[in-house]
Tab-separated table of C-alpha atoms in Angstrom:
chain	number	residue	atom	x	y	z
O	1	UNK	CA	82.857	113.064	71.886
O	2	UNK	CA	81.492	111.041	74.379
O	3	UNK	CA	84.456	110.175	75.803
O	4	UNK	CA	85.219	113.753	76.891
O	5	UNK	CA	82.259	113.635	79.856
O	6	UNK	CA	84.197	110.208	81.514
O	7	UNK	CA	87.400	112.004	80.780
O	8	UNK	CA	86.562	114.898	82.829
O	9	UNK	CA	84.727	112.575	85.222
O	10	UNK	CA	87.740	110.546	86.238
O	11	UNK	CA	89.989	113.611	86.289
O	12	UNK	CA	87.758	114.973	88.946
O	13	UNK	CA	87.611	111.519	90.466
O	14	UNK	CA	91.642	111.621	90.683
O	15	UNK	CA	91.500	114.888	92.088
O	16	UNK	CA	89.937	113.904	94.976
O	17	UNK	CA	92.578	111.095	95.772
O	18	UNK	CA	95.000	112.474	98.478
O	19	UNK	CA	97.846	110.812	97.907
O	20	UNK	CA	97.027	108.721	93.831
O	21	UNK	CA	99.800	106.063	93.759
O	22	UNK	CA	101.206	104.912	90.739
O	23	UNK	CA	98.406	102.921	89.748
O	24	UNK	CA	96.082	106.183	89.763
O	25	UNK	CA	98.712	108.184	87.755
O	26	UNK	CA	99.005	105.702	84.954
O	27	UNK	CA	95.140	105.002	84.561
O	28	UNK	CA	94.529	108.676	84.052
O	29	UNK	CA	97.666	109.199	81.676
O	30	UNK	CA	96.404	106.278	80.044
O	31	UNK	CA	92.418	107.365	79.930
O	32	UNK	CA	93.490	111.066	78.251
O	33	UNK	CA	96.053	109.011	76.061
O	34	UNK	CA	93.583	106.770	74.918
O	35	UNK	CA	91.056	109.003	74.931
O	36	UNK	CA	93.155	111.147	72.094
O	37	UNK	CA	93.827	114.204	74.305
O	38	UNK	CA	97.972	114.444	74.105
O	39	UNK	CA	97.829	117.789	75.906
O	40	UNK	CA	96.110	116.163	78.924
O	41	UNK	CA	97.913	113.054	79.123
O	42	UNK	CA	101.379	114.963	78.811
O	43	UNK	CA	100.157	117.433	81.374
O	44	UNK	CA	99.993	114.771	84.172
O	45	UNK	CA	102.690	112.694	83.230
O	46	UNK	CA	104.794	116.210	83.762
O	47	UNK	CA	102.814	116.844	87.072
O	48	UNK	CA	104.002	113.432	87.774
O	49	UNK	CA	107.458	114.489	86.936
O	50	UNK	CA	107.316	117.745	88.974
O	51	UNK	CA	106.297	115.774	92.165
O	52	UNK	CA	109.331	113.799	91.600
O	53	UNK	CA	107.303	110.842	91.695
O	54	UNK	CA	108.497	107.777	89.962
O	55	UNK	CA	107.501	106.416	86.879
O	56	UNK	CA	107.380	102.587	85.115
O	57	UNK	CA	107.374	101.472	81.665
O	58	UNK	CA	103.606	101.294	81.421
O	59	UNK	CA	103.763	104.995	82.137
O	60	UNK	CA	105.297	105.957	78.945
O	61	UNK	CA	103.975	103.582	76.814
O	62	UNK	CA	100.844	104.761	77.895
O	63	UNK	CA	101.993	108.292	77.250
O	64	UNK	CA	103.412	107.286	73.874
O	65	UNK	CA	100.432	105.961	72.351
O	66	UNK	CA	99.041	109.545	72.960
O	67	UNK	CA	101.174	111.010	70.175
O	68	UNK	CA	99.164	110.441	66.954
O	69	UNK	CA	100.798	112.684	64.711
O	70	UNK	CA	103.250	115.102	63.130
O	71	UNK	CA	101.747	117.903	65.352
O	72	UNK	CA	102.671	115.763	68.877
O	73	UNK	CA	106.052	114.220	67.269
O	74	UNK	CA	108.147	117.076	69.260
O	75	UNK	CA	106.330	115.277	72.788
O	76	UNK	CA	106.728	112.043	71.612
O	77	UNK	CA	110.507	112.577	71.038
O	78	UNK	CA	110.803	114.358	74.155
O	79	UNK	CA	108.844	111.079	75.676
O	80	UNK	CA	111.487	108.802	74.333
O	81	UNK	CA	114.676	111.115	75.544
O	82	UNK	CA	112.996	110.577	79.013
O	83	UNK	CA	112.906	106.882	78.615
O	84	UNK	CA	116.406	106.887	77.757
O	85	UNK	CA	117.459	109.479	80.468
O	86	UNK	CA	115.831	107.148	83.362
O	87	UNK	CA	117.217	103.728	81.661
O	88	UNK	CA	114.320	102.690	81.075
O	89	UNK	CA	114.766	99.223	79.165
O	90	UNK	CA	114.348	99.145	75.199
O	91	UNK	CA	112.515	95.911	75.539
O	92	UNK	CA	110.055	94.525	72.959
O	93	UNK	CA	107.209	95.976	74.300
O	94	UNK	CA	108.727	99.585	74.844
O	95	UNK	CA	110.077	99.353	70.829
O	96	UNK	CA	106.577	98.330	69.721
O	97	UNK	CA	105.365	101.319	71.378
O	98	UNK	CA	107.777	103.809	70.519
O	99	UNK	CA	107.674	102.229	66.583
O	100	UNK	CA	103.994	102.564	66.271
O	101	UNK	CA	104.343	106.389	67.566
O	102	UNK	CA	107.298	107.154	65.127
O	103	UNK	CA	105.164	105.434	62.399
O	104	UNK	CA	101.749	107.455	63.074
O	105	UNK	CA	104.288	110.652	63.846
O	106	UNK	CA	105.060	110.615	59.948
O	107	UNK	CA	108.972	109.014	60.931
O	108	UNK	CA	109.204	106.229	59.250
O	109	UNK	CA	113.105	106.003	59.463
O	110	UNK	CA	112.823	106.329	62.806
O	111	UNK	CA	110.094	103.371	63.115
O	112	UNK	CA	112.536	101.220	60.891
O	113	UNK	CA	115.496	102.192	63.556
O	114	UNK	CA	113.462	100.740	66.303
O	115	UNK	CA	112.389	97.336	64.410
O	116	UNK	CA	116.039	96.995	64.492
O	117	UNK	CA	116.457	97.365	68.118
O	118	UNK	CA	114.156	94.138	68.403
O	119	UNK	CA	114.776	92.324	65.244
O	120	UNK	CA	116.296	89.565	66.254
O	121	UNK	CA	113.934	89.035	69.435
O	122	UNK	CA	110.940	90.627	67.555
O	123	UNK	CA	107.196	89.464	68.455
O	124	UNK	CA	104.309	89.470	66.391
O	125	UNK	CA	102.905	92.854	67.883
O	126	UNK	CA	106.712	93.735	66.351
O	127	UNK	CA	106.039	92.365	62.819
O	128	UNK	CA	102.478	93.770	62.809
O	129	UNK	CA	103.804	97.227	64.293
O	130	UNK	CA	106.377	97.312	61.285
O	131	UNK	CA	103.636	95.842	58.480
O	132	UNK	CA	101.107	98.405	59.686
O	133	UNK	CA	103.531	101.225	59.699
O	134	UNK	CA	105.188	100.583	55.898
O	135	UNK	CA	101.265	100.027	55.031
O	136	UNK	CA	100.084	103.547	55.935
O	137	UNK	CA	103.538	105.195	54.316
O	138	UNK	CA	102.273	103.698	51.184
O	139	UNK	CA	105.254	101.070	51.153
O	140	UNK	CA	104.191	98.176	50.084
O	141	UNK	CA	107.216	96.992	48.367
O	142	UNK	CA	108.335	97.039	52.747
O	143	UNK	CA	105.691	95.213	53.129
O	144	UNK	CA	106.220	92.610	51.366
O	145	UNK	CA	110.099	92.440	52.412
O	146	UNK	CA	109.124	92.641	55.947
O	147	UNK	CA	106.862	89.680	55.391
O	148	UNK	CA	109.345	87.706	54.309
O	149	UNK	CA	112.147	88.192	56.935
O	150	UNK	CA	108.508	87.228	59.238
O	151	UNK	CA	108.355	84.090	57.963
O	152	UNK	CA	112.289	83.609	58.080
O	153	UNK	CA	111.997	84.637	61.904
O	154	UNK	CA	109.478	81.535	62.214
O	155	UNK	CA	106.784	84.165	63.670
O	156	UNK	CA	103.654	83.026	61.906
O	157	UNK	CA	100.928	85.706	60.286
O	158	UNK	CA	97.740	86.503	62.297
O	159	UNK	CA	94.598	88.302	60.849
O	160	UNK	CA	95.953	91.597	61.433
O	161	UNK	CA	99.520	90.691	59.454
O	162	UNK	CA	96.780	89.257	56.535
O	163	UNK	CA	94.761	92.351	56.751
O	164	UNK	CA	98.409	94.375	56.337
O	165	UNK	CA	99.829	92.339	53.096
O	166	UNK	CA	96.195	92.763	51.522
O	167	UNK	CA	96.278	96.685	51.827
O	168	UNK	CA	99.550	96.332	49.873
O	169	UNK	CA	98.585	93.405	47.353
O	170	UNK	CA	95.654	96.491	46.681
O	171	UNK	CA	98.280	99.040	46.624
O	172	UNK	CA	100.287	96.868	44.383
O	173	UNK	CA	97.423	95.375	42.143
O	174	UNK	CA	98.682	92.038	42.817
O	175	UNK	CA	95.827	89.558	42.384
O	176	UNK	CA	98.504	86.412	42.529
O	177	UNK	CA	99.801	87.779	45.957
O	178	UNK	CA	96.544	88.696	47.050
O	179	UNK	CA	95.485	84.683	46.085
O	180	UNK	CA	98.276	83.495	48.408
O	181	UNK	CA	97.020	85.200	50.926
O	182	UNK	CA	93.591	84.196	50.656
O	183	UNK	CA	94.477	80.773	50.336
O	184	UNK	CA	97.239	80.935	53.569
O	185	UNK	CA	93.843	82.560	55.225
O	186	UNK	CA	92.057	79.888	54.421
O	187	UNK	CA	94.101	77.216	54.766
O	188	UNK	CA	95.320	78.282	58.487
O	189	UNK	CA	91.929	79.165	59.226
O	190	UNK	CA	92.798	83.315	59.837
O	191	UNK	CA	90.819	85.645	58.614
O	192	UNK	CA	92.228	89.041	57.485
């Protein structure tokens, strides 16, 4: 717990700012965020709120990625009304976020909803977002579809889309599959 002595460090740092700007408020939502303490992070970003300060887009994705699981789902939901509520743009990177949060949340419905929002202009954080979710829901039959609309969508694999499809070949018990990939690994020169 190491981090909690530079957590409570910089929140006595930020305390002493007069007047923290928007810079300040986002590197402490994102340090307590980070840092695995949702209570704190949602605690300033609703001081921030209070103040009627503004807030940006790295703002809540910071806050999002605070929201871990089931318990902090309720936040993370209340997070995402927000965005919504201020306009906030469902862009790529804003999806990604709110996917992976839905995904580690236990709402995997939810995570599929928002791969839809960005399927058709879907990045590889996207593809490795939705991989990663279906792998830790025990999906691997997702997986695998997933994988191939990737590879229809031209968006090529990376280590941590190998590292995905090999946690479901195990799932699966599929040596062939789990061949391909090796070989692909190999072949492209990534390594899962």
């Amino acid at each position: 717990m190491q981090n909690a002595g530079f957590l409570i460090s910089a929140k006595n740092v930020f305390y002493q700012i007069e007047r923290p700007d928007l810079v300040s408020w986002n590197a402490i939502i994102a340090g307590f965020a980070y840092g695995g303490d949702a209570y704190e992070a949602m605690s300033f970003f609703s001081q921030m709120r209070h103040l009627g300060l503004n807030t940006d887009e790295i703002t809540v994705r910071s806050l999002l990625c605070a929201f871990t699981s089931p318990m902090t789902l309720y936040q993370g939901l209340q997070v995402h009304s927000y965005i919504i509520k201020m306009g906030f743009s469902l862009d790529v990177p804003v999806c990604n976020t709110l996917l992976t949060m839905y995904a580690k949340c236990s709402d995997l419905c939810v995570a599929f909803n928002m791969f839809k929002e960005v399927k058709n202009t879907a990045d590889l954080v996207s593809w490795n977002a939705i991989l990663t979710a279906c792998l830790q829901h025990k999906q691997a039959g997702e997986v695998f579809r997933f994988l191939k609309l990737m590879l229809i969508s031209q968006n090529k694999p990376n280590h941590i889309t190998l590292t995905s499809i090999l946690g479901a070949c195990t799932e699966t018990a599929s040596l062939e599959m789990g061949n391909q990939v090796h070989c692909y690994s190999v072949k492209t020169g990534a390594r899962a």
